[in-house]
mmCIF file of C-alpha atoms in Angstrom:
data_model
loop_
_atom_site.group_PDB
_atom_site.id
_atom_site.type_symbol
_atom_site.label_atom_id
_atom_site.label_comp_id
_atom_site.label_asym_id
_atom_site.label_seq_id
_atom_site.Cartn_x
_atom_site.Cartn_y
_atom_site.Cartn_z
ATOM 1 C CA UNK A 628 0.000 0.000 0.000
ATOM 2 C CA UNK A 629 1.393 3.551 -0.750
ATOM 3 C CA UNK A 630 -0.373 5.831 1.248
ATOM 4 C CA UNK A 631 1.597 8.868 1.808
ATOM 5 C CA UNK A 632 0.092 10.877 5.209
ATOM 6 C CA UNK A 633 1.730 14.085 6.699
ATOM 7 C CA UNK A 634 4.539 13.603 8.937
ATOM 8 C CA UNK A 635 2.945 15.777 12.115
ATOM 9 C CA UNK A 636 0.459 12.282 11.974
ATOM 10 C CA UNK A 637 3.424 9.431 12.041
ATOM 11 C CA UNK A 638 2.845 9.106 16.034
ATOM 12 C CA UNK A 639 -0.581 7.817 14.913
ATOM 13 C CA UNK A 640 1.738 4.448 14.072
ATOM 14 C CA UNK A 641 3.173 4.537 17.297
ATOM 15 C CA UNK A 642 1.442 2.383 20.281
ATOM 16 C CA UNK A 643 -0.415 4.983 23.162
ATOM 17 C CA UNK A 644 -3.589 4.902 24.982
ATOM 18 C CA UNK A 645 -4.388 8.819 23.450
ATOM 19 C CA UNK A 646 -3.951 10.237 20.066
ATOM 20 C CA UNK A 647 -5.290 13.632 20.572
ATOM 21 C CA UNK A 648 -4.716 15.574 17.338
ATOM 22 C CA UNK A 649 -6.435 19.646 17.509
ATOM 23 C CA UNK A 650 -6.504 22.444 15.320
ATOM 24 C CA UNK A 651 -7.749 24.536 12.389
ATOM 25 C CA UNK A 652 -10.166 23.580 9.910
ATOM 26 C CA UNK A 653 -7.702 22.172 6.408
ATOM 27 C CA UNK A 654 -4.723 20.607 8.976
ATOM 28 C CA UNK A 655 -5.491 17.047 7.131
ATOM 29 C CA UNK A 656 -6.546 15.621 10.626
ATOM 30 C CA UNK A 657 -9.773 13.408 9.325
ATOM 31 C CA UNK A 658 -8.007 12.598 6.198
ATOM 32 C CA UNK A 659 -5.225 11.648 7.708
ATOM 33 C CA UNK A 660 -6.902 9.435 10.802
ATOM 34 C CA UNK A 661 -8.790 7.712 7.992
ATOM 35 C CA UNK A 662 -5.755 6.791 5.960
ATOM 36 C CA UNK A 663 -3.471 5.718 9.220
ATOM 37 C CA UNK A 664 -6.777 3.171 10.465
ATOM 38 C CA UNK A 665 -7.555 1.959 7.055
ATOM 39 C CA UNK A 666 -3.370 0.972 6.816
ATOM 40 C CA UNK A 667 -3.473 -0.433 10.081
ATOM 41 C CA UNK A 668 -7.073 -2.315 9.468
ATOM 42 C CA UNK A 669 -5.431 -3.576 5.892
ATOM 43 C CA UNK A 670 -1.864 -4.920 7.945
ATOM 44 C CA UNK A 671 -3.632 -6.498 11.375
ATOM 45 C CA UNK A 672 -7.268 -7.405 12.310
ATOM 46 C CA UNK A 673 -8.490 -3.956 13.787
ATOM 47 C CA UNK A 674 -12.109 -3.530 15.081
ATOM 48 C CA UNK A 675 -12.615 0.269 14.894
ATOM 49 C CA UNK A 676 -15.118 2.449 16.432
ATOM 50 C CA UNK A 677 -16.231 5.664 14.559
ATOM 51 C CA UNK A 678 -18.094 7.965 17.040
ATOM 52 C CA UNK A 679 -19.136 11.125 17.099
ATOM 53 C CA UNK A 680 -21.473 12.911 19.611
ATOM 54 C CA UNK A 681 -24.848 13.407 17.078
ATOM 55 C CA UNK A 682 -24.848 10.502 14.525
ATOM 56 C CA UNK A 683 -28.996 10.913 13.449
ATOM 57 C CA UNK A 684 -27.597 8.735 10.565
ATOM 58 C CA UNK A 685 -24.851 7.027 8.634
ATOM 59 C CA UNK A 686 -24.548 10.260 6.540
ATOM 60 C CA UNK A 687 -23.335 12.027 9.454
ATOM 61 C CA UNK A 688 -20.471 9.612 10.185
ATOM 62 C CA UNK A 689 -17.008 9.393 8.925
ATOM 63 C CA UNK A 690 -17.895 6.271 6.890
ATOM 64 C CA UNK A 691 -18.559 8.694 3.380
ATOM 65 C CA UNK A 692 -14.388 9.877 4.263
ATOM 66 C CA UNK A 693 -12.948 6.364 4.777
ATOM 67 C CA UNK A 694 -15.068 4.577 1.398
ATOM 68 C CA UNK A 695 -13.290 7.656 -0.562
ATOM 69 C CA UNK A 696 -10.283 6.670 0.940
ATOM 70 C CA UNK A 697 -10.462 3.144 0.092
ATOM 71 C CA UNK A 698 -10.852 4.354 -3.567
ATOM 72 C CA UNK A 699 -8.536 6.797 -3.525
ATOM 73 C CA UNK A 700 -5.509 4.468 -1.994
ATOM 74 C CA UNK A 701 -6.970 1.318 -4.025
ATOM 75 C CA UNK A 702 -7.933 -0.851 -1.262
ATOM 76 C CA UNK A 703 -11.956 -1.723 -2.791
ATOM 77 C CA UNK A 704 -10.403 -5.473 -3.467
ATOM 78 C CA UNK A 705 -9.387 -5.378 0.477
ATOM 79 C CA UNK A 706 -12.351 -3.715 1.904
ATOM 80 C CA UNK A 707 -16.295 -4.650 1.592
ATOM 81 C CA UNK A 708 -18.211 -1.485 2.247
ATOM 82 C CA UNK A 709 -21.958 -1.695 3.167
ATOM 83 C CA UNK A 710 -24.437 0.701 4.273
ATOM 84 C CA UNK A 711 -23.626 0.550 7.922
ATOM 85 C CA UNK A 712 -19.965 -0.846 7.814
ATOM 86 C CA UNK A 713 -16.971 -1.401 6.412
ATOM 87 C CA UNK A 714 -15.133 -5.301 6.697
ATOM 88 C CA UNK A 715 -11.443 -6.300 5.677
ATOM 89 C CA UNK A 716 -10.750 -9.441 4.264
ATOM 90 C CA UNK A 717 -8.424 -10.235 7.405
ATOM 91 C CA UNK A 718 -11.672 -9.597 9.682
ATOM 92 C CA UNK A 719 -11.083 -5.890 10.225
ATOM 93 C CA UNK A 720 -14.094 -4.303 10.750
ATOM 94 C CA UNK A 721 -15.153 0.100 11.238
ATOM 95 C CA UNK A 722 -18.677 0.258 13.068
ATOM 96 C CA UNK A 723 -20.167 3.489 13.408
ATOM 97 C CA UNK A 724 -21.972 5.776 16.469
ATOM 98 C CA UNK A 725 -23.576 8.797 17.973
ATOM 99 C CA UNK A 726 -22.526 8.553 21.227
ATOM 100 C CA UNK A 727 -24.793 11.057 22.733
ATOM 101 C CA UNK A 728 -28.005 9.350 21.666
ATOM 102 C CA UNK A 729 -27.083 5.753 23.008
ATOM 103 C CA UNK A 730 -27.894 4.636 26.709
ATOM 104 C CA UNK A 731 -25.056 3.716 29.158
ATOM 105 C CA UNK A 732 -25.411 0.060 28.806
ATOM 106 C CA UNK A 733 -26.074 0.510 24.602
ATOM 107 C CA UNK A 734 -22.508 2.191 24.704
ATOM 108 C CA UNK A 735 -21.192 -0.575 27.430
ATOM 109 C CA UNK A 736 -22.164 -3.327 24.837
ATOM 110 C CA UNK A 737 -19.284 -2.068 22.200
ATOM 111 C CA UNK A 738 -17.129 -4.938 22.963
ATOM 112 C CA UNK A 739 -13.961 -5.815 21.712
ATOM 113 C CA UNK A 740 -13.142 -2.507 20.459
ATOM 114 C CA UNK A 741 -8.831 -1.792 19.173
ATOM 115 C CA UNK A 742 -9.390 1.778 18.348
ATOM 116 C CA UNK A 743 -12.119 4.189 18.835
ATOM 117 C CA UNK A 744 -11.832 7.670 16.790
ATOM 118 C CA UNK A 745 -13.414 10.318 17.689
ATOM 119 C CA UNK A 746 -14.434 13.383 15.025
ATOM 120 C CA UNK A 747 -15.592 16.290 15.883
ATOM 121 C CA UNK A 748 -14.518 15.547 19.454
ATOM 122 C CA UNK A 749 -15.065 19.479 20.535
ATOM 123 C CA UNK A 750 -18.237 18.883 20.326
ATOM 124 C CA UNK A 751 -18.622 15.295 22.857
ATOM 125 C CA UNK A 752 -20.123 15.408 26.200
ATOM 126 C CA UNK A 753 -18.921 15.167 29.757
ATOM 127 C CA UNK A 754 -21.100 11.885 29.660
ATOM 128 C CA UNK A 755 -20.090 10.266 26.536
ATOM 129 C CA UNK A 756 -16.037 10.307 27.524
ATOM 130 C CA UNK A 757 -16.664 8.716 30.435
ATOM 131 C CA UNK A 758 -18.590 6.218 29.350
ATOM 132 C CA UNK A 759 -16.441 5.448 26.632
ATOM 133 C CA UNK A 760 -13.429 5.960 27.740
ATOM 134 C CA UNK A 761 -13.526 2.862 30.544
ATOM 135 C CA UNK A 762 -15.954 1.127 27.680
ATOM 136 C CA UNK A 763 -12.473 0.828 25.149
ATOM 137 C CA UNK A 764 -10.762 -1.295 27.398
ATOM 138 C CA UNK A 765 -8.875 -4.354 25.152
ATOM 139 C CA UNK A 766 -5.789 -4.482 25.799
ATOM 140 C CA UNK A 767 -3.391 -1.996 23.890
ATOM 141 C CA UNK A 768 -6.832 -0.683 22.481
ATOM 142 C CA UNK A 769 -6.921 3.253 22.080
ATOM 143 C CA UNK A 770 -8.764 6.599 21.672
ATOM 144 C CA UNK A 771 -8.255 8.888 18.843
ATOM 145 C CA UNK A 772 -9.780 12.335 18.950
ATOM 146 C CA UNK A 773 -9.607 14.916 16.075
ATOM 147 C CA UNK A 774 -11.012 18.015 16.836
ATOM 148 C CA UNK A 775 -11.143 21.541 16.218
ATOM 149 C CA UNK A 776 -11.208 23.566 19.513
ATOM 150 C CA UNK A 777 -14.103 26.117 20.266
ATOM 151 C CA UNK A 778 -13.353 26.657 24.424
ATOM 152 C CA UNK A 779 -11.583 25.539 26.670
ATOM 153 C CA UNK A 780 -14.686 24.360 29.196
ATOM 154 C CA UNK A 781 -15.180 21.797 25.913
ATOM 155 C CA UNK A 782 -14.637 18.185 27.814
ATOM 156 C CA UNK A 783 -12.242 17.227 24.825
ATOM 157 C CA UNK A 784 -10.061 20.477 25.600
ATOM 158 C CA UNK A 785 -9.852 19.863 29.434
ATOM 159 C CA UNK A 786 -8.929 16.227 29.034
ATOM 160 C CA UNK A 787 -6.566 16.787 26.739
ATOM 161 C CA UNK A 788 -5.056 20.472 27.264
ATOM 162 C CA UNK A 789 -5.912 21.277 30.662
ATOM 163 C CA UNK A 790 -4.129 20.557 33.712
ATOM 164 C CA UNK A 791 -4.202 16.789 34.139
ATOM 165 C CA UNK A 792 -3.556 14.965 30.577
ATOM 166 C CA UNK A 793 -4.196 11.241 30.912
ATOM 167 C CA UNK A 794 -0.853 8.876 31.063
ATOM 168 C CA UNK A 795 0.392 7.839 27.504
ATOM 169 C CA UNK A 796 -0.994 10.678 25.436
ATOM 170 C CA UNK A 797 -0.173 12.088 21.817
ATOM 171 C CA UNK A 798 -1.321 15.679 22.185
ATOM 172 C CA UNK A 799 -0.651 17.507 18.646
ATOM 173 C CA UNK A 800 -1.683 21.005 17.507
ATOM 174 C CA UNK A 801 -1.582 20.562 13.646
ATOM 175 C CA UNK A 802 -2.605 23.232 10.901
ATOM 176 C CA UNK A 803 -3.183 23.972 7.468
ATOM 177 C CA UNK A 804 0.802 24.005 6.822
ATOM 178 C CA UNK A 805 1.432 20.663 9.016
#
């Protein structure tokens, strides 16, 4: 596979519990997440969560980004693409959510989860990281978050730029020239 992605992304190869990636709007941060999990999907059995806080359907997902992808980097022989998912031939497999409109025990049945990305993560609840955060719990599983900040009372933004950053985070600011 030759998928070229922007070096400020190549600790998205390296193993850590947090990938938190921030910035202005044309920094390649979706693009790029899609490219890294689709490469990693294609070279090991990944089972990845998309999220997002307000998912009313498919449409508002990430899945339209990661089946251009596929085209674009050539992978439609590797990956099956349905209406609600997206399967690798090695068992990979992207499911899709709105986190704010699931119960806790709807969001506690995500099981077996290797990576969960987060879009739009400026705009997730208090409620939805900590239900998902302890939910993503496989072993050497992480959370990616790609967002673009608004305040800094957004949950994302405290987490991951306020006083206490969790153990084993990637914390980037990337922008239009990154």
């Amino acid at each position: 596979m030759d998928i070229k992605i922007p070096e400020a992304f190549g600790e998205l190869f390296e193993p850590h519990r947090y990938k938190a990636y921030h910035g202005g709007r044309g920094s390649a941060k979706s693009h790029s997440f899609a490219s890294a999990l689709l490469l990693q999907a294609g070279q090991t059995p990944t089972r990845v969560l998309c999220c997002r806080e307000v998912q009313l359907s498919i449409k508002d997902s990430v899945k339209q980004l990661l089946d251009d992808k596929i085209a674009a980097h050539n992978l439609g022989g590797f990956f099956t693409s349905t209406q609600t998912e997206i399967r690798g031939k090695n068992g990979s497999a992207f499911i899709f959510a709105g986190l704010g409109r699931l119960t806790t025990d709807q969001i506690k049945s995500i099981e077996g989860v290797d990576k969960a990305w987060v879009e739009e993560a400026q705009t997730i609840s208090a409620r939805s990281l900590e239900i998902l955060i302890p939910t993503i719990r496989k072993p050497k599983s992480e959370l990616w978050f790609s967002w673009n900040p608004r305040a800094s009372s957004d949950p994302v933004d405290q987490r991951f730029r306020g006083l206490k950053v969790p153990e084993d985070s990637i914390i980037r600011r990337v922008n239009y020239t990154d």
